[in-house]
Tab-separated table of C-alpha atoms in Angstrom:
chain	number	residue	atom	x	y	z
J	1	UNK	CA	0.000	0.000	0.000
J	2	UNK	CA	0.957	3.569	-0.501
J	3	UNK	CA	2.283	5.774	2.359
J	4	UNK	CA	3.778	8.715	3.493
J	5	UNK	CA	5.938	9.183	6.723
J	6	UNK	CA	6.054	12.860	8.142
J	7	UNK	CA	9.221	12.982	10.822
J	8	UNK	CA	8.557	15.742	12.784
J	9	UNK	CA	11.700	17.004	14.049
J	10	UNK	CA	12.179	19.861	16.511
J	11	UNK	CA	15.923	21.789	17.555
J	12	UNK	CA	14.648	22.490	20.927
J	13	UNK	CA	14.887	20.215	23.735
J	14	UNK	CA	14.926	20.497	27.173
J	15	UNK	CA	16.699	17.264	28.084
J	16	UNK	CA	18.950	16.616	25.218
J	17	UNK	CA	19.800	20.076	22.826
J	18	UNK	CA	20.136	19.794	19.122
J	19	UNK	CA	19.182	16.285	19.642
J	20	UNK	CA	18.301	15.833	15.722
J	21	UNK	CA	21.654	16.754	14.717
J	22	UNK	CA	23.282	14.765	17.340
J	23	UNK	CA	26.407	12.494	15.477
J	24	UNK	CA	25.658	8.983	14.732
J	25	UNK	CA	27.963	7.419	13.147
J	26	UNK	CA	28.902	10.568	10.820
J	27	UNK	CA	25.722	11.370	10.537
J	28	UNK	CA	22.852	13.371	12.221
J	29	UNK	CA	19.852	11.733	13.939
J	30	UNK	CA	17.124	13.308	12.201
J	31	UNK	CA	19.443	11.970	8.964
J	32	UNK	CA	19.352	7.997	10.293
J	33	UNK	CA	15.397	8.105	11.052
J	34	UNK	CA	15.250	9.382	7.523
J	35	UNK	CA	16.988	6.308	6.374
J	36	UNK	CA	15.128	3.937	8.610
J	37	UNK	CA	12.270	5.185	7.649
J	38	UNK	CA	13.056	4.659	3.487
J	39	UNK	CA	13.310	1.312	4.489
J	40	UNK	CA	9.914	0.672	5.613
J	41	UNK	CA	8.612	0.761	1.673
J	42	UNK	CA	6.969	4.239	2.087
J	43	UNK	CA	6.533	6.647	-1.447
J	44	UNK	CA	7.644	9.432	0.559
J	45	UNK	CA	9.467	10.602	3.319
J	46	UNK	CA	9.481	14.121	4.581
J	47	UNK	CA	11.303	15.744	7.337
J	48	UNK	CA	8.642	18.534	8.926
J	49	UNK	CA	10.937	21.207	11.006
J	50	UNK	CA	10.603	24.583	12.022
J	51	UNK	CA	14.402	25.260	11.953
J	52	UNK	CA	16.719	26.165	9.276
J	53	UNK	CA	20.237	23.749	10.152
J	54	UNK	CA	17.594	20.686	9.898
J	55	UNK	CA	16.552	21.362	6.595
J	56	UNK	CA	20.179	21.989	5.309
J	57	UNK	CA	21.151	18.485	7.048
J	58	UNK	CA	18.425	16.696	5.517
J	59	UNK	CA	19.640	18.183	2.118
J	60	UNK	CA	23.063	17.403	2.656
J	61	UNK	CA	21.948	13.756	2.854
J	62	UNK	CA	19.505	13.353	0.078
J	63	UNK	CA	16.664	14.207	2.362
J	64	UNK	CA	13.699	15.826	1.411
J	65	UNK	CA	12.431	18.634	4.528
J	66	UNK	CA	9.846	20.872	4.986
J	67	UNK	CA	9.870	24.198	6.589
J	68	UNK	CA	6.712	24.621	9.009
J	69	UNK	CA	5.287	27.402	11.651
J	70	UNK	CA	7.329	27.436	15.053
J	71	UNK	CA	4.420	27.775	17.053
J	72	UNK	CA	2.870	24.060	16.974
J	73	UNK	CA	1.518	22.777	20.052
J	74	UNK	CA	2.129	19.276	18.547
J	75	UNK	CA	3.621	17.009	16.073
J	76	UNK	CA	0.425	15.784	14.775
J	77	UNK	CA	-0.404	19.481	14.203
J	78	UNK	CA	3.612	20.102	12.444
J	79	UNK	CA	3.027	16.806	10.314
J	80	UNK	CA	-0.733	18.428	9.237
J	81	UNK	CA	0.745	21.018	8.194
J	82	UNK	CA	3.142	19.378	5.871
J	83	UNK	CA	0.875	17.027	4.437
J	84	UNK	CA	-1.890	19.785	3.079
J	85	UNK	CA	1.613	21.819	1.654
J	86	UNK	CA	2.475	18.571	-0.111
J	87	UNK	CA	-1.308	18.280	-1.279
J	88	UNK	CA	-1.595	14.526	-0.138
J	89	UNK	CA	-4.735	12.790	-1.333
J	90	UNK	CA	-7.341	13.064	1.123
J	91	UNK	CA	-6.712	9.094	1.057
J	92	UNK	CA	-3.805	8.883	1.040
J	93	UNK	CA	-2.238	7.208	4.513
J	94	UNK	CA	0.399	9.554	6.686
J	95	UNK	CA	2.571	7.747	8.954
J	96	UNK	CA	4.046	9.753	12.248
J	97	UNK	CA	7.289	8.788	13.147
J	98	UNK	CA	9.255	10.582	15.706
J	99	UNK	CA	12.749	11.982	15.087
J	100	UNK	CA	14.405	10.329	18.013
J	101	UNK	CA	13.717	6.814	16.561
J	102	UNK	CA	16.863	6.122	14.696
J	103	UNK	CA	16.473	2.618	15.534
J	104	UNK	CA	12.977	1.773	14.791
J	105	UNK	CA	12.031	-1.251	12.781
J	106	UNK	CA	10.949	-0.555	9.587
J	107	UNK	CA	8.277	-2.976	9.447
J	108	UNK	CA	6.329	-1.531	12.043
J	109	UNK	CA	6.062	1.494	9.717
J	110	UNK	CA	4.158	-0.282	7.304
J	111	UNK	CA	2.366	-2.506	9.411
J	112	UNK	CA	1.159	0.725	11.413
J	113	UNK	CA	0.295	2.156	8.265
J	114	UNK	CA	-1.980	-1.011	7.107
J	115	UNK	CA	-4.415	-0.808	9.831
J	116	UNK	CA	-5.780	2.341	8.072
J	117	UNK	CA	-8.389	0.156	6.138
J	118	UNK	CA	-12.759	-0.363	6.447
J	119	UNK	CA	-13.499	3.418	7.973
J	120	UNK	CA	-10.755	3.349	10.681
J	121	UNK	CA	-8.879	6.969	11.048
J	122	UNK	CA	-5.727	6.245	13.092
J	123	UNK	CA	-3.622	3.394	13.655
J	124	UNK	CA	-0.760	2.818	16.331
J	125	UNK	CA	1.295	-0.032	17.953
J	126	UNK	CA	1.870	-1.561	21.224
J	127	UNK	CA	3.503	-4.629	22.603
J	128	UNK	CA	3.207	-6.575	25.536
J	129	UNK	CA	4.273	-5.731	29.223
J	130	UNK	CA	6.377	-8.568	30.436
J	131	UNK	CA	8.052	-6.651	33.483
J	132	UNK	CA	6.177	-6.454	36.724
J	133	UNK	CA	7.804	-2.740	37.261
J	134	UNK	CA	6.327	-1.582	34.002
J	135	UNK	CA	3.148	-2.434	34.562
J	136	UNK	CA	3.110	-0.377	37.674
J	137	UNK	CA	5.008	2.673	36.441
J	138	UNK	CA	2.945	5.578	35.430
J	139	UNK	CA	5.522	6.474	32.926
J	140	UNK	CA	4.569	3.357	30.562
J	141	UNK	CA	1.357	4.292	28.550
J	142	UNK	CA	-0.849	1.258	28.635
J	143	UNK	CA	-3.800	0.446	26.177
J	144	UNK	CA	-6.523	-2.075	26.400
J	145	UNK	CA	-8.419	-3.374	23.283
J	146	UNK	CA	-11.822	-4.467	22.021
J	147	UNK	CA	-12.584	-7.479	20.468
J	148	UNK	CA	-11.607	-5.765	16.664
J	149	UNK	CA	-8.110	-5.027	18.198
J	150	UNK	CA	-9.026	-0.773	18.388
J	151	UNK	CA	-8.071	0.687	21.699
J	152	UNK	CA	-10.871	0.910	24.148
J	153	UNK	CA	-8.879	3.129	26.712
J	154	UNK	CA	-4.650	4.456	26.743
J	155	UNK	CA	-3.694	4.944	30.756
J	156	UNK	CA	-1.083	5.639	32.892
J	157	UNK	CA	-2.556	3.622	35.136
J	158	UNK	CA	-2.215	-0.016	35.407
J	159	UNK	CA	-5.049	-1.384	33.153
J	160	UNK	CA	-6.444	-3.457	32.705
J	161	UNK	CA	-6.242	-4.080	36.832
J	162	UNK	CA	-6.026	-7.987	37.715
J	163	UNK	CA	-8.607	-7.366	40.905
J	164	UNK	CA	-7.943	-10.586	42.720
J	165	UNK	CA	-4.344	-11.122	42.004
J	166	UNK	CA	-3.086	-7.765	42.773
J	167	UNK	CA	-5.034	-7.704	45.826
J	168	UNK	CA	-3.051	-10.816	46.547
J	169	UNK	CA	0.333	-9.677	45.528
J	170	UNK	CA	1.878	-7.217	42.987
J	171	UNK	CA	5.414	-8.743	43.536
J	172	UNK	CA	4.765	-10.844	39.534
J	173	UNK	CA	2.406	-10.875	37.100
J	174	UNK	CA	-0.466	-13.395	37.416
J	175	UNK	CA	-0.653	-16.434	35.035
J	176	UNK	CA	-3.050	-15.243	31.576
J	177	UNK	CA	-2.627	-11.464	32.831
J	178	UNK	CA	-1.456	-9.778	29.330
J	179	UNK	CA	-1.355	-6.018	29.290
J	180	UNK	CA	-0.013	-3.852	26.540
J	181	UNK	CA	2.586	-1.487	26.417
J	182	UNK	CA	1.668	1.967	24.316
J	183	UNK	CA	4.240	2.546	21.372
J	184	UNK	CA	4.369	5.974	20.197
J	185	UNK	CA	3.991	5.425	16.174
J	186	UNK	CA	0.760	6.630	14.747
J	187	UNK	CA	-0.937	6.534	11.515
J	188	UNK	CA	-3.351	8.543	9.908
J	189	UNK	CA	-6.028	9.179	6.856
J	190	UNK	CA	-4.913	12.171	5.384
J	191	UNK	CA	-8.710	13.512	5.985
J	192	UNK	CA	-8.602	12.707	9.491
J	193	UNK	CA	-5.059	14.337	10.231
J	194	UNK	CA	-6.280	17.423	8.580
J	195	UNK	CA	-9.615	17.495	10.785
J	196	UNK	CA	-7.126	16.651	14.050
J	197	UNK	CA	-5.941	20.150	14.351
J	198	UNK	CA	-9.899	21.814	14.789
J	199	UNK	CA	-11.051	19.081	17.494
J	200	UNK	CA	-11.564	20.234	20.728
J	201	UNK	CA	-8.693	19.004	23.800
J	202	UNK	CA	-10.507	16.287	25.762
J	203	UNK	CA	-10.599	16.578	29.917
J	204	UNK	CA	-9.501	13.096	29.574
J	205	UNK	CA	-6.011	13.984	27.616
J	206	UNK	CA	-5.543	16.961	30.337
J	207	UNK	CA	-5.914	14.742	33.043
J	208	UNK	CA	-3.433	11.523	31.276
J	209	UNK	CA	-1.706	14.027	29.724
J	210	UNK	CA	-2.357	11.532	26.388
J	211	UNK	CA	-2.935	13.403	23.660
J	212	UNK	CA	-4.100	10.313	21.707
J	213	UNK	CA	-7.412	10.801	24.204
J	214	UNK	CA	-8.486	13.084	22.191
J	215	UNK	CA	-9.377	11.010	19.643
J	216	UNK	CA	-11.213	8.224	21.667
J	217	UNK	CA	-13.148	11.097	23.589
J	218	UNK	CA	-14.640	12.389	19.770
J	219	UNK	CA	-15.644	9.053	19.148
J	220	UNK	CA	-13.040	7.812	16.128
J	221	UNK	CA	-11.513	4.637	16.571
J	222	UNK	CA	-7.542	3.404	16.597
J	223	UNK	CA	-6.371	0.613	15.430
J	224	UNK	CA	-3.626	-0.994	17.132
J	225	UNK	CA	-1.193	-3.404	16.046
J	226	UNK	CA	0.539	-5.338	18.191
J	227	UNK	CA	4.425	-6.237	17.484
J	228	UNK	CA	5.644	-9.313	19.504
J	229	UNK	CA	8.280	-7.175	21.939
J	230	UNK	CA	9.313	-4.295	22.365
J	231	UNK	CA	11.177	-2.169	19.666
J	232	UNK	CA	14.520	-0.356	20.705
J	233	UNK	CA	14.298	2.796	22.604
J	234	UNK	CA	14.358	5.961	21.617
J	235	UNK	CA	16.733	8.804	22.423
J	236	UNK	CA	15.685	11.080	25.162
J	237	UNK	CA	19.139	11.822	27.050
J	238	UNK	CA	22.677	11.881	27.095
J	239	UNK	CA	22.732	8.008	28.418
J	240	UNK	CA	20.191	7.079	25.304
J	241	UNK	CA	22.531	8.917	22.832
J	242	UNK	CA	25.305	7.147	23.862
J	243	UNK	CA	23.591	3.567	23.824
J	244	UNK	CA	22.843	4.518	20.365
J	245	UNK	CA	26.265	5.930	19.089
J	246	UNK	CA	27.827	2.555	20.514
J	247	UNK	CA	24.832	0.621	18.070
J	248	UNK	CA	26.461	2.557	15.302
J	249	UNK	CA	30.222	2.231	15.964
J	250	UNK	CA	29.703	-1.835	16.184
């Protein structure tokens, strides 16, 4: 199937500065994703940034960028953006992939991006929690699913909550007890991403602080496909940037 994936990319950072030109391996982050990303079978990839020394790295490296507003209060909202300039069929399917992901499996690109199919929106991925510390940590997004495999609910909070065992013990996970671990890739419908922007913030999404609850809370579904385990981290601080540099010099 034909898609597009947007890479929103950002200089600022508060934890990790000029984190998508950060070396790897002789080239810059936002450069790798690119490459990742061209892997994954997509017609198009675009870098969407609001800063000048992005673009001229992407076209340094064969990559194509787009210039967007500075004053985005998301990535969904950058990547909008870029796909009305590019004039993308209202069809035509938009994959969201973050530029700290210079690791990310290509696959799960186009996988993501075939669950946009039979009048469902938005597409993402998750995997499943196998650590008992995870599943307890308000840092992991979980999801829980209907029977069609679209999320019912994304949390912070442990969900779905194993009633008896836990009240038991939350030293392991119970035998059968299977939650899922939220992965930040998303697909769209180009009509849908370009109707995101004009829906109205959820309370749920303030209280989570999920954006994705803003979708559930207007009534469109997401599809979710689930990958086996979990895919390799992203880069979020110094430590993560090293990890990856040391990926790239073996």
């Amino acid at each position: 199937m034909r898609f597009t994936v947007i890479i929103p990319a950002r200089l600022a950072s508060t934890r990790l500065p000029n984190k998508p030109l950060a070396d790897l391996g002789g080239k810059p982050m936002i450069v790798r994703v690119a490459e990742r990303a061209r892997e994954s079978g997509a017609s198009r990839i675009v870098v969407a940034t609001d800063h000048a020394d992005i673009a001229a790295a992407c076209a340094a490296h064969g990559i194509e960028a787009c210039m967007t507003r500075a004053d985005h209060p998301s990535g969904t909202d950058r990547i909008a953006e870029v796909a009305q300039v590019l004039g993308l069929a209202a069809d035509e399917v938009v994959v969201n992939l973050q530029g700290d992901e210079p690791l990310i499996d290509p696959a799960l690109l186009a996988a993501c991006a075939a669950c946009i199919r039979n009048g469902v929106p938005m597409a993402t991925v998750a995997h499943p929690i196998t650590d008992v510390a995870e599943v307890f940590n308000p840092n992991v997004v979980k999801v829980v699913l209907d029977k069609a495999g679209r999320a019912l609910y994304f949390s912070r909070a442990t969900i779905p909550w194993s009633r008896d065992a836990f009240a038991l013990s939350k030293e392991s996970l119970p035998a059968g007890y299977a939650p899922l671990r939220h992965v930040g890739l998303y697909a769209y419908s180009n009509a849908f991403l370009q109707a995101y922007p004009a829906l109205e913030a959820s309370p749920l999404e303030t209280i989570e602080a999920l954006e994705q609850l803003r979708v559930l809370w207007h009534g469109y579904p997401i599809a979710v496909h689930i990958t086996g385990s979990a895919p390799p981290a992203g880069v979020d601080t110094p430590d993560d940037l090293e990890r990856v540099r040391r990926h790239y010099a073996a």
